[in-house]
Amino acid sequence: SAVISQKPSRDICQRGTSLTIQCQVDSQVTMMFWYRQQPGQSLTLIATANQGSEATYESGFVIDKFPISRPNLTFSTLTVSNMSPEDSSIYLCSVNPSGSVNEQFFGPGTRLTVL
Amino acid sequence: QKEVEQNSGPLSVPEGAIASLNCTYSDRVSQSFFWYRQYSGKSPELIMSIYSNGDKEDGRFTAQLNKASQYVSLLIRDSQPSDSATYLCAVNRFGNEKLTFGTGTRLTIIP
């Protein structure tokens, strides 16, 4: 597995502002994943972040709304831009540390509330 | 049809009994299957992975996979109150690192 940390753990933001969430891993990983979990719902993949290339976004998610950075093999950020109350959710990063099997391990999450 | 389907529950099981959680998937080229446990307010925790047909046991947990029926299950023996959580089934498609999650089954172990 891997030790994954996220910052901030929670935040309350005003409509129209942006929040950048950080994800740090204790080992180098090729792929990092960003998910959203809306209240009472399951996990929805936002995008896959590879180091050295642009993130790959899932249907319904766009780079302008959720820009992602991946400057090295242990770190990534997800920005939630121009927030609305509908963006209130838990945002989770995950990693696949082994590379050979597709087990993913999750960070503790960032609980975002947009007023 | 959803890609990964689970009964949302809640599923109530007496302490000490066997809890049985079920998951079906629609994509026949799925190759890897995972069970995650998520406590309220916490992130998902990987508890079991299974890749080939049959049973895989780890302590009180047994994962069962039947690719012909596109069905994967998780059995929890000697259920404990600490097993009360939402259990998420996740499926990985061959050649793709992404996971697709079911909606989860909320399990409550009754003391």
PDB file of C-alpha atoms in Angstrom:
ATOM      1  CA  SER A   1       0.000   0.000   0.000  1.00  0.00           C
ATOM      2  CA  ALA A   2       1.022   3.652   0.308  1.00  0.00           C
ATOM      3  CA  VAL A   3       0.693   6.488   2.785  1.00  0.00           C
ATOM      4  CA  ILE A   4      -1.351   9.270   1.238  1.00  0.00           C
ATOM      5  CA  SER A   5      -2.113  12.664   2.698  1.00  0.00           C
ATOM      6  CA  GLN A   6      -4.460  15.371   1.494  1.00  0.00           C
ATOM      7  CA  LYS A   7      -4.723  19.044   2.308  1.00  0.00           C
ATOM      8  CA  PRO A   8      -6.973  20.595   3.380  1.00  0.00           C
ATOM      9  CA  SER A   9      -9.012  17.971   5.189  1.00  0.00           C
ATOM     10  CA  ARG A  10     -12.061  20.185   4.964  1.00  0.00           C
ATOM     11  CA  ASP A  11     -13.010  23.675   3.883  1.00  0.00           C
ATOM     12  CA  ILE A  12     -16.012  25.937   3.608  1.00  0.00           C
ATOM     13  CA  CYS A  13     -15.890  28.216   0.587  1.00  0.00           C
ATOM     14  CA  GLN A  14     -17.946  30.939  -0.967  1.00  0.00           C
ATOM     15  CA  ARG A  15     -19.659  30.579  -4.306  1.00  0.00           C
ATOM     16  CA  GLY A  16     -17.505  31.729  -7.227  1.00  0.00           C
ATOM     17  CA  THR A  17     -14.165  31.088  -5.544  1.00  0.00           C
ATOM     18  CA  SER A  18     -11.642  28.315  -6.229  1.00  0.00           C
ATOM     19  CA  LEU A  19      -9.987  25.753  -3.966  1.00  0.00           C
ATOM     20  CA  THR A  20      -6.840  23.766  -4.624  1.00  0.00           C
ATOM     21  CA  ILE A  21      -6.560  20.352  -2.991  1.00  0.00           C
ATOM     22  CA  GLN A  22      -3.160  18.755  -2.542  1.00  0.00           C
ATOM     23  CA  CYS A  23      -2.346  15.052  -2.551  1.00  0.00           C
ATOM     24  CA  GLN A  24       1.021  13.746  -1.350  1.00  0.00           C
ATOM     25  CA  VAL A  25       2.218  10.141  -1.503  1.00  0.00           C
ATOM     26  CA  ASP A  26       5.131   8.610   0.381  1.00  0.00           C
ATOM     27  CA  SER A  27       6.424   6.741  -2.686  1.00  0.00           C
ATOM     28  CA  GLN A  28       6.709   7.373  -6.385  1.00  0.00           C
ATOM     29  CA  VAL A  29       3.653   6.337  -8.356  1.00  0.00           C
ATOM     30  CA  THR A  30       2.937   6.533 -12.054  1.00  0.00           C
ATOM     31  CA  MET A  31      -0.759   7.252 -11.871  1.00  0.00           C
ATOM     32  CA  MET A  32      -2.834   9.251  -9.455  1.00  0.00           C
ATOM     33  CA  PHE A  33      -6.606   9.414  -9.572  1.00  0.00           C
ATOM     34  CA  TRP A  34      -9.042  12.078  -8.421  1.00  0.00           C
ATOM     35  CA  TYR A  35     -12.566  11.122  -7.358  1.00  0.00           C
ATOM     36  CA  ARG A  36     -15.627  12.925  -6.138  1.00  0.00           C
ATOM     37  CA  GLN A  37     -18.067  11.437  -3.656  1.00  0.00           C
ATOM     38  CA  GLN A  38     -21.239  13.430  -3.301  1.00  0.00           C
ATOM     39  CA  PRO A  39     -23.311  13.046  -0.132  1.00  0.00           C
ATOM     40  CA  GLY A  40     -24.737   9.542   0.125  1.00  0.00           C
ATOM     41  CA  GLN A  41     -23.296   8.545  -3.230  1.00  0.00           C
ATOM     42  CA  SER A  42     -20.549   6.306  -4.497  1.00  0.00           C
ATOM     43  CA  LEU A  43     -17.263   7.395  -5.997  1.00  0.00           C
ATOM     44  CA  THR A  44     -17.083   9.053  -9.403  1.00  0.00           C
ATOM     45  CA  LEU A  45     -13.748   9.335 -11.174  1.00  0.00           C
ATOM     46  CA  ILE A  46     -12.947  12.895 -12.205  1.00  0.00           C
ATOM     47  CA  ALA A  47      -9.607  12.379 -13.920  1.00  0.00           C
ATOM     48  CA  THR A  48      -6.396  10.392 -14.055  1.00  0.00           C
ATOM     49  CA  ALA A  49      -3.167  12.318 -13.552  1.00  0.00           C
ATOM     50  CA  ASN A  50       0.084  11.104 -15.082  1.00  0.00           C
ATOM     51  CA  GLN A  51       3.377  12.798 -14.402  1.00  0.00           C
ATOM     52  CA  GLY A  52       4.648  14.652 -17.434  1.00  0.00           C
ATOM     53  CA  SER A  53       1.416  14.686 -19.392  1.00  0.00           C
ATOM     54  CA  GLU A  54      -1.993  16.277 -19.242  1.00  0.00           C
ATOM     55  CA  ALA A  55      -4.622  14.690 -17.087  1.00  0.00           C
ATOM     56  CA  THR A  56      -7.251  12.497 -18.690  1.00  0.00           C
ATOM     57  CA  TYR A  57     -10.757  13.608 -17.762  1.00  0.00           C
ATOM     58  CA  GLU A  58     -13.865  11.468 -17.540  1.00  0.00           C
ATOM     59  CA  SER A  59     -17.087  12.296 -19.285  1.00  0.00           C
ATOM     60  CA  GLY A  60     -18.792  15.210 -17.590  1.00  0.00           C
ATOM     61  CA  PHE A  61     -15.618  16.713 -16.167  1.00  0.00           C
ATOM     62  CA  VAL A  62     -13.575  19.406 -17.918  1.00  0.00           C
ATOM     63  CA  ILE A  63     -10.162  20.900 -17.383  1.00  0.00           C
ATOM     64  CA  ASP A  64     -11.460  24.440 -16.998  1.00  0.00           C
ATOM     65  CA  LYS A  65     -13.545  23.403 -14.012  1.00  0.00           C
ATOM     66  CA  PHE A  66     -11.118  20.896 -12.482  1.00  0.00           C
ATOM     67  CA  PRO A  67      -7.552  21.774 -13.492  1.00  0.00           C
ATOM     68  CA  ILE A  68      -5.012  19.213 -12.302  1.00  0.00           C
ATOM     69  CA  SER A  69      -1.279  19.457 -11.851  1.00  0.00           C
ATOM     70  CA  ARG A  70       1.174  16.574 -11.529  1.00  0.00           C
ATOM     71  CA  PRO A  71       4.635  18.099 -11.133  1.00  0.00           C
ATOM     72  CA  ASN A  72       6.344  14.926  -9.911  1.00  0.00           C
ATOM     73  CA  LEU A  73       5.749  11.283  -9.062  1.00  0.00           C
ATOM     74  CA  THR A  74       4.665  11.892  -5.456  1.00  0.00           C
ATOM     75  CA  PHE A  75       2.395  14.930  -5.691  1.00  0.00           C
ATOM     76  CA  SER A  76      -0.724  16.198  -7.450  1.00  0.00           C
ATOM     77  CA  THR A  77      -3.226  18.991  -7.050  1.00  0.00           C
ATOM     78  CA  LEU A  78      -6.867  19.296  -8.054  1.00  0.00           C
ATOM     79  CA  THR A  79      -8.461  22.729  -8.262  1.00  0.00           C
ATOM     80  CA  VAL A  80     -12.205  23.161  -8.066  1.00  0.00           C
ATOM     81  CA  SER A  81     -12.842  26.393  -9.949  1.00  0.00           C
ATOM     82  CA  ASN A  82     -15.679  28.890  -9.821  1.00  0.00           C
ATOM     83  CA  MET A  83     -17.427  26.833  -7.191  1.00  0.00           C
ATOM     84  CA  SER A  84     -21.162  26.485  -6.737  1.00  0.00           C
ATOM     85  CA  PRO A  85     -23.092  24.672  -3.991  1.00  0.00           C
ATOM     86  CA  GLU A  86     -23.351  21.670  -6.333  1.00  0.00           C
ATOM     87  CA  ASP A  87     -19.592  21.210  -5.926  1.00  0.00           C
ATOM     88  CA  SER A  88     -20.068  20.425  -2.244  1.00  0.00           C
ATOM     89  CA  SER A  89     -18.618  16.967  -1.979  1.00  0.00           C
ATOM     90  CA  ILE A  90     -15.759  14.867  -0.702  1.00  0.00           C
ATOM     91  CA  TYR A  91     -12.775  14.886  -3.034  1.00  0.00           C
ATOM     92  CA  LEU A  92     -10.437  11.916  -2.849  1.00  0.00           C
ATOM     93  CA  CYS A  93      -7.142  11.115  -4.441  1.00  0.00           C
ATOM     94  CA  SER A  94      -5.963   7.560  -4.915  1.00  0.00           C
ATOM     95  CA  VAL A  95      -2.862   5.818  -6.168  1.00  0.00           C
ATOM     96  CA  ASN A  96      -1.926   2.477  -7.617  1.00  0.00           C
ATOM     97  CA  PRO A  97       1.488   1.910  -6.041  1.00  0.00           C
ATOM     98  CA  SER A  98       2.282  -1.510  -7.463  1.00  0.00           C
ATOM     99  CA  GLY A  99       1.665  -0.684 -11.091  1.00  0.00           C
ATOM    100  CA  SER A 100       1.205  -4.313 -12.017  1.00  0.00           C
ATOM    101  CA  VAL A 101      -2.152  -4.902 -10.363  1.00  0.00           C
ATOM    102  CA  ASN A 102      -4.886  -2.337 -10.239  1.00  0.00           C
ATOM    103  CA  GLU A 103      -5.326  -1.994  -6.521  1.00  0.00           C
ATOM    104  CA  GLN A 104      -5.979   1.607  -5.586  1.00  0.00           C
ATOM    105  CA  PHE A 105      -5.439   3.135  -2.187  1.00  0.00           C
ATOM    106  CA  PHE A 106      -7.183   6.287  -1.110  1.00  0.00           C
ATOM    107  CA  GLY A 107      -6.167   9.384   0.743  1.00  0.00           C
ATOM    108  CA  PRO A 108      -8.268  10.613   3.667  1.00  0.00           C
ATOM    109  CA  GLY A 109     -10.302  12.974   1.475  1.00  0.00           C
ATOM    110  CA  THR A 110     -11.154  16.663   1.453  1.00  0.00           C
ATOM    111  CA  ARG A 111     -14.656  17.603   2.566  1.00  0.00           C
ATOM    112  CA  LEU A 112     -15.733  20.702   0.663  1.00  0.00           C
ATOM    113  CA  THR A 113     -18.795  22.776   1.461  1.00  0.00           C
ATOM    114  CA  VAL A 114     -19.729  25.614  -0.876  1.00  0.00           C
ATOM    115  CA  LEU A 115     -22.088  28.257   0.438  1.00  0.00           C
TER     116      LEU A 115
ATOM    117  CA  GLN B   1     -28.005  -1.024 -16.900  1.00  0.00           C
ATOM    118  CA  LYS B   2     -25.395   0.228 -14.467  1.00  0.00           C
ATOM    119  CA  GLU B   3     -21.860  -1.044 -14.973  1.00  0.00           C
ATOM    120  CA  VAL B   4     -21.556  -2.232 -11.368  1.00  0.00           C
ATOM    121  CA  GLU B   5     -24.659  -2.952  -9.322  1.00  0.00           C
ATOM    122  CA  GLN B   6     -25.040  -3.530  -5.632  1.00  0.00           C
ATOM    123  CA  ASN B   7     -28.035  -3.731  -3.352  1.00  0.00           C
ATOM    124  CA  SER B   8     -27.918  -0.459  -1.433  1.00  0.00           C
ATOM    125  CA  GLY B   9     -29.308  -2.053   1.714  1.00  0.00           C
ATOM    126  CA  PRO B  10     -29.313  -1.443   4.547  1.00  0.00           C
ATOM    127  CA  LEU B  11     -28.404  -5.033   5.299  1.00  0.00           C
ATOM    128  CA  SER B  12     -28.789  -5.974   8.941  1.00  0.00           C
ATOM    129  CA  VAL B  13     -26.994  -9.052  10.267  1.00  0.00           C
ATOM    130  CA  PRO B  14     -26.835 -10.343  13.857  1.00  0.00           C
ATOM    131  CA  GLU B  15     -23.440 -10.344  15.510  1.00  0.00           C
ATOM    132  CA  GLY B  16     -21.636 -13.622  14.930  1.00  0.00           C
ATOM    133  CA  ALA B  17     -23.573 -14.481  11.767  1.00  0.00           C
ATOM    134  CA  ILE B  18     -22.329 -14.469   8.177  1.00  0.00           C
ATOM    135  CA  ALA B  19     -22.857 -11.285   6.184  1.00  0.00           C
ATOM    136  CA  SER B  20     -23.182 -11.793   2.432  1.00  0.00           C
ATOM    137  CA  LEU B  21     -22.674  -8.882   0.074  1.00  0.00           C
ATOM    138  CA  ASN B  22     -23.297  -9.173  -3.634  1.00  0.00           C
ATOM    139  CA  CYS B  23     -22.191  -7.324  -6.741  1.00  0.00           C
ATOM    140  CA  THR B  24     -22.890  -7.807 -10.436  1.00  0.00           C
ATOM    141  CA  TYR B  25     -21.106  -6.179 -13.339  1.00  0.00           C
ATOM    142  CA  SER B  26     -22.020  -5.699 -16.958  1.00  0.00           C
ATOM    143  CA  ASP B  27     -18.678  -5.583 -18.784  1.00  0.00           C
ATOM    144  CA  ARG B  28     -17.528  -9.090 -19.698  1.00  0.00           C
ATOM    145  CA  VAL B  29     -13.927  -7.981 -20.188  1.00  0.00           C
ATOM    146  CA  SER B  30     -13.613  -6.956 -16.558  1.00  0.00           C
ATOM    147  CA  GLN B  31     -10.555  -8.585 -15.082  1.00  0.00           C
ATOM    148  CA  SER B  32      -9.995  -7.326 -11.530  1.00  0.00           C
ATOM    149  CA  PHE B  33     -12.474  -7.035  -8.707  1.00  0.00           C
ATOM    150  CA  PHE B  34     -12.170  -5.255  -5.407  1.00  0.00           C
ATOM    151  CA  TRP B  35     -14.064  -4.807  -2.185  1.00  0.00           C
ATOM    152  CA  TYR B  36     -13.645  -1.606  -0.223  1.00  0.00           C
ATOM    153  CA  ARG B  37     -14.978  -0.832   3.233  1.00  0.00           C
ATOM    154  CA  GLN B  38     -15.965   2.734   4.022  1.00  0.00           C
ATOM    155  CA  TYR B  39     -16.821   3.877   7.504  1.00  0.00           C
ATOM    156  CA  SER B  40     -18.991   6.949   7.815  1.00  0.00           C
ATOM    157  CA  GLY B  41     -16.901  10.078   7.321  1.00  0.00           C
ATOM    158  CA  LYS B  42     -13.842   8.101   6.242  1.00  0.00           C
ATOM    159  CA  SER B  43     -12.268   7.238   2.911  1.00  0.00           C
ATOM    160  CA  PRO B  44     -12.585   3.781   1.315  1.00  0.00           C
ATOM    161  CA  GLU B  45     -10.227   1.083   2.546  1.00  0.00           C
ATOM    162  CA  LEU B  46      -9.276  -1.850   0.331  1.00  0.00           C
ATOM    163  CA  ILE B  47     -10.097  -5.126   2.055  1.00  0.00           C
ATOM    164  CA  MET B  48     -10.109  -7.726  -0.714  1.00  0.00           C
ATOM    165  CA  SER B  49      -9.064  -8.120  -4.328  1.00  0.00           C
ATOM    166  CA  ILE B  50      -9.801 -11.097  -6.560  1.00  0.00           C
ATOM    167  CA  TYR B  51      -8.718 -11.821 -10.105  1.00  0.00           C
ATOM    168  CA  SER B  52      -9.698 -15.402 -10.952  1.00  0.00           C
ATOM    169  CA  ASN B  53     -12.804 -17.530 -10.584  1.00  0.00           C
ATOM    170  CA  GLY B  54     -13.391 -19.162  -7.247  1.00  0.00           C
ATOM    171  CA  ASP B  55     -12.910 -18.182  -3.640  1.00  0.00           C
ATOM    172  CA  LYS B  56     -10.228 -16.126  -1.960  1.00  0.00           C
ATOM    173  CA  GLU B  57     -10.049 -16.089   1.815  1.00  0.00           C
ATOM    174  CA  ASP B  58      -8.380 -13.561   4.099  1.00  0.00           C
ATOM    175  CA  GLY B  59      -9.165 -13.946   7.754  1.00  0.00           C
ATOM    176  CA  ARG B  60     -12.900 -13.547   8.270  1.00  0.00           C
ATOM    177  CA  PHE B  61     -13.381 -12.312   4.708  1.00  0.00           C
ATOM    178  CA  THR B  62     -13.998 -14.459   1.629  1.00  0.00           C
ATOM    179  CA  ALA B  63     -14.369 -13.031  -1.848  1.00  0.00           C
ATOM    180  CA  GLN B  64     -16.085 -15.158  -4.480  1.00  0.00           C
ATOM    181  CA  LEU B  65     -15.871 -14.551  -8.209  1.00  0.00           C
ATOM    182  CA  ASN B  66     -17.931 -16.106 -10.980  1.00  0.00           C
ATOM    183  CA  LYS B  67     -17.005 -14.535 -14.299  1.00  0.00           C
ATOM    184  CA  ALA B  68     -19.523 -16.593 -16.269  1.00  0.00           C
ATOM    185  CA  SER B  69     -22.333 -15.138 -14.202  1.00  0.00           C
ATOM    186  CA  GLN B  70     -20.575 -11.740 -13.889  1.00  0.00           C
ATOM    187  CA  TYR B  71     -20.969 -11.906 -10.174  1.00  0.00           C
ATOM    188  CA  VAL B  72     -18.668 -11.181  -7.251  1.00  0.00           C
ATOM    189  CA  SER B  73     -19.524 -11.486  -3.591  1.00  0.00           C
ATOM    190  CA  LEU B  74     -18.004 -10.847  -0.186  1.00  0.00           C
ATOM    191  CA  LEU B  75     -18.713 -13.018   2.819  1.00  0.00           C
ATOM    192  CA  ILE B  76     -17.899 -11.820   6.304  1.00  0.00           C
ATOM    193  CA  ARG B  77     -17.835 -14.609   8.873  1.00  0.00           C
ATOM    194  CA  ASP B  78     -18.379 -14.103  12.595  1.00  0.00           C
ATOM    195  CA  SER B  79     -19.658 -10.581  11.945  1.00  0.00           C
ATOM    196  CA  GLN B  80     -18.644  -7.964  14.482  1.00  0.00           C
ATOM    197  CA  PRO B  81     -20.196  -4.551  15.230  1.00  0.00           C
ATOM    198  CA  SER B  82     -16.977  -3.046  13.870  1.00  0.00           C
ATOM    199  CA  ASP B  83     -17.894  -4.497  10.476  1.00  0.00           C
ATOM    200  CA  SER B  84     -20.791  -2.029  10.268  1.00  0.00           C
ATOM    201  CA  ALA B  85     -19.908   0.139   7.273  1.00  0.00           C
ATOM    202  CA  THR B  86     -20.668   0.682   3.605  1.00  0.00           C
ATOM    203  CA  TYR B  87     -19.054  -1.899   1.337  1.00  0.00           C
ATOM    204  CA  LEU B  88     -18.148  -0.805  -2.171  1.00  0.00           C
ATOM    205  CA  CYS B  89     -17.578  -3.175  -5.052  1.00  0.00           C
ATOM    206  CA  ALA B  90     -15.136  -1.958  -7.724  1.00  0.00           C
ATOM    207  CA  VAL B  91     -14.313  -3.432 -11.096  1.00  0.00           C
ATOM    208  CA  ASN B  92     -11.405  -2.892 -13.427  1.00  0.00           C
ATOM    209  CA  ARG B  93     -11.592  -3.421 -17.158  1.00  0.00           C
ATOM    210  CA  PHE B  94      -8.870  -5.337 -18.940  1.00  0.00           C
ATOM    211  CA  GLY B  95      -6.153  -2.979 -20.149  1.00  0.00           C
ATOM    212  CA  ASN B  96      -7.474  -0.033 -18.179  1.00  0.00           C
ATOM    213  CA  GLU B  97      -6.235   1.209 -14.833  1.00  0.00           C
ATOM    214  CA  LYS B  98      -9.522   2.876 -13.926  1.00  0.00           C
ATOM    215  CA  LEU B  99     -11.924   1.464 -11.384  1.00  0.00           C
ATOM    216  CA  THR B 100     -15.695   1.596 -11.683  1.00  0.00           C
ATOM    217  CA  PHE B 101     -17.499   1.573  -8.363  1.00  0.00           C
ATOM    218  CA  GLY B 102     -20.902   0.323  -7.389  1.00  0.00           C
ATOM    219  CA  THR B 103     -23.164   2.413  -5.231  1.00  0.00           C
ATOM    220  CA  GLY B 104     -22.278   0.437  -2.108  1.00  0.00           C
ATOM    221  CA  THR B 105     -24.180  -1.689   0.395  1.00  0.00           C
ATOM    222  CA  ARG B 106     -24.682  -0.356   3.884  1.00  0.00           C
ATOM    223  CA  LEU B 107     -24.138  -3.153   6.396  1.00  0.00           C
ATOM    224  CA  THR B 108     -25.233  -2.990  10.014  1.00  0.00           C
ATOM    225  CA  ILE B 109     -24.180  -5.671  12.496  1.00  0.00           C
ATOM    226  CA  ILE B 110     -26.696  -5.926  15.315  1.00  0.00           C
ATOM    227  CA  PRO B 111     -25.171  -6.788  18.732  1.00  0.00           C
TER     228      PRO B 111
END
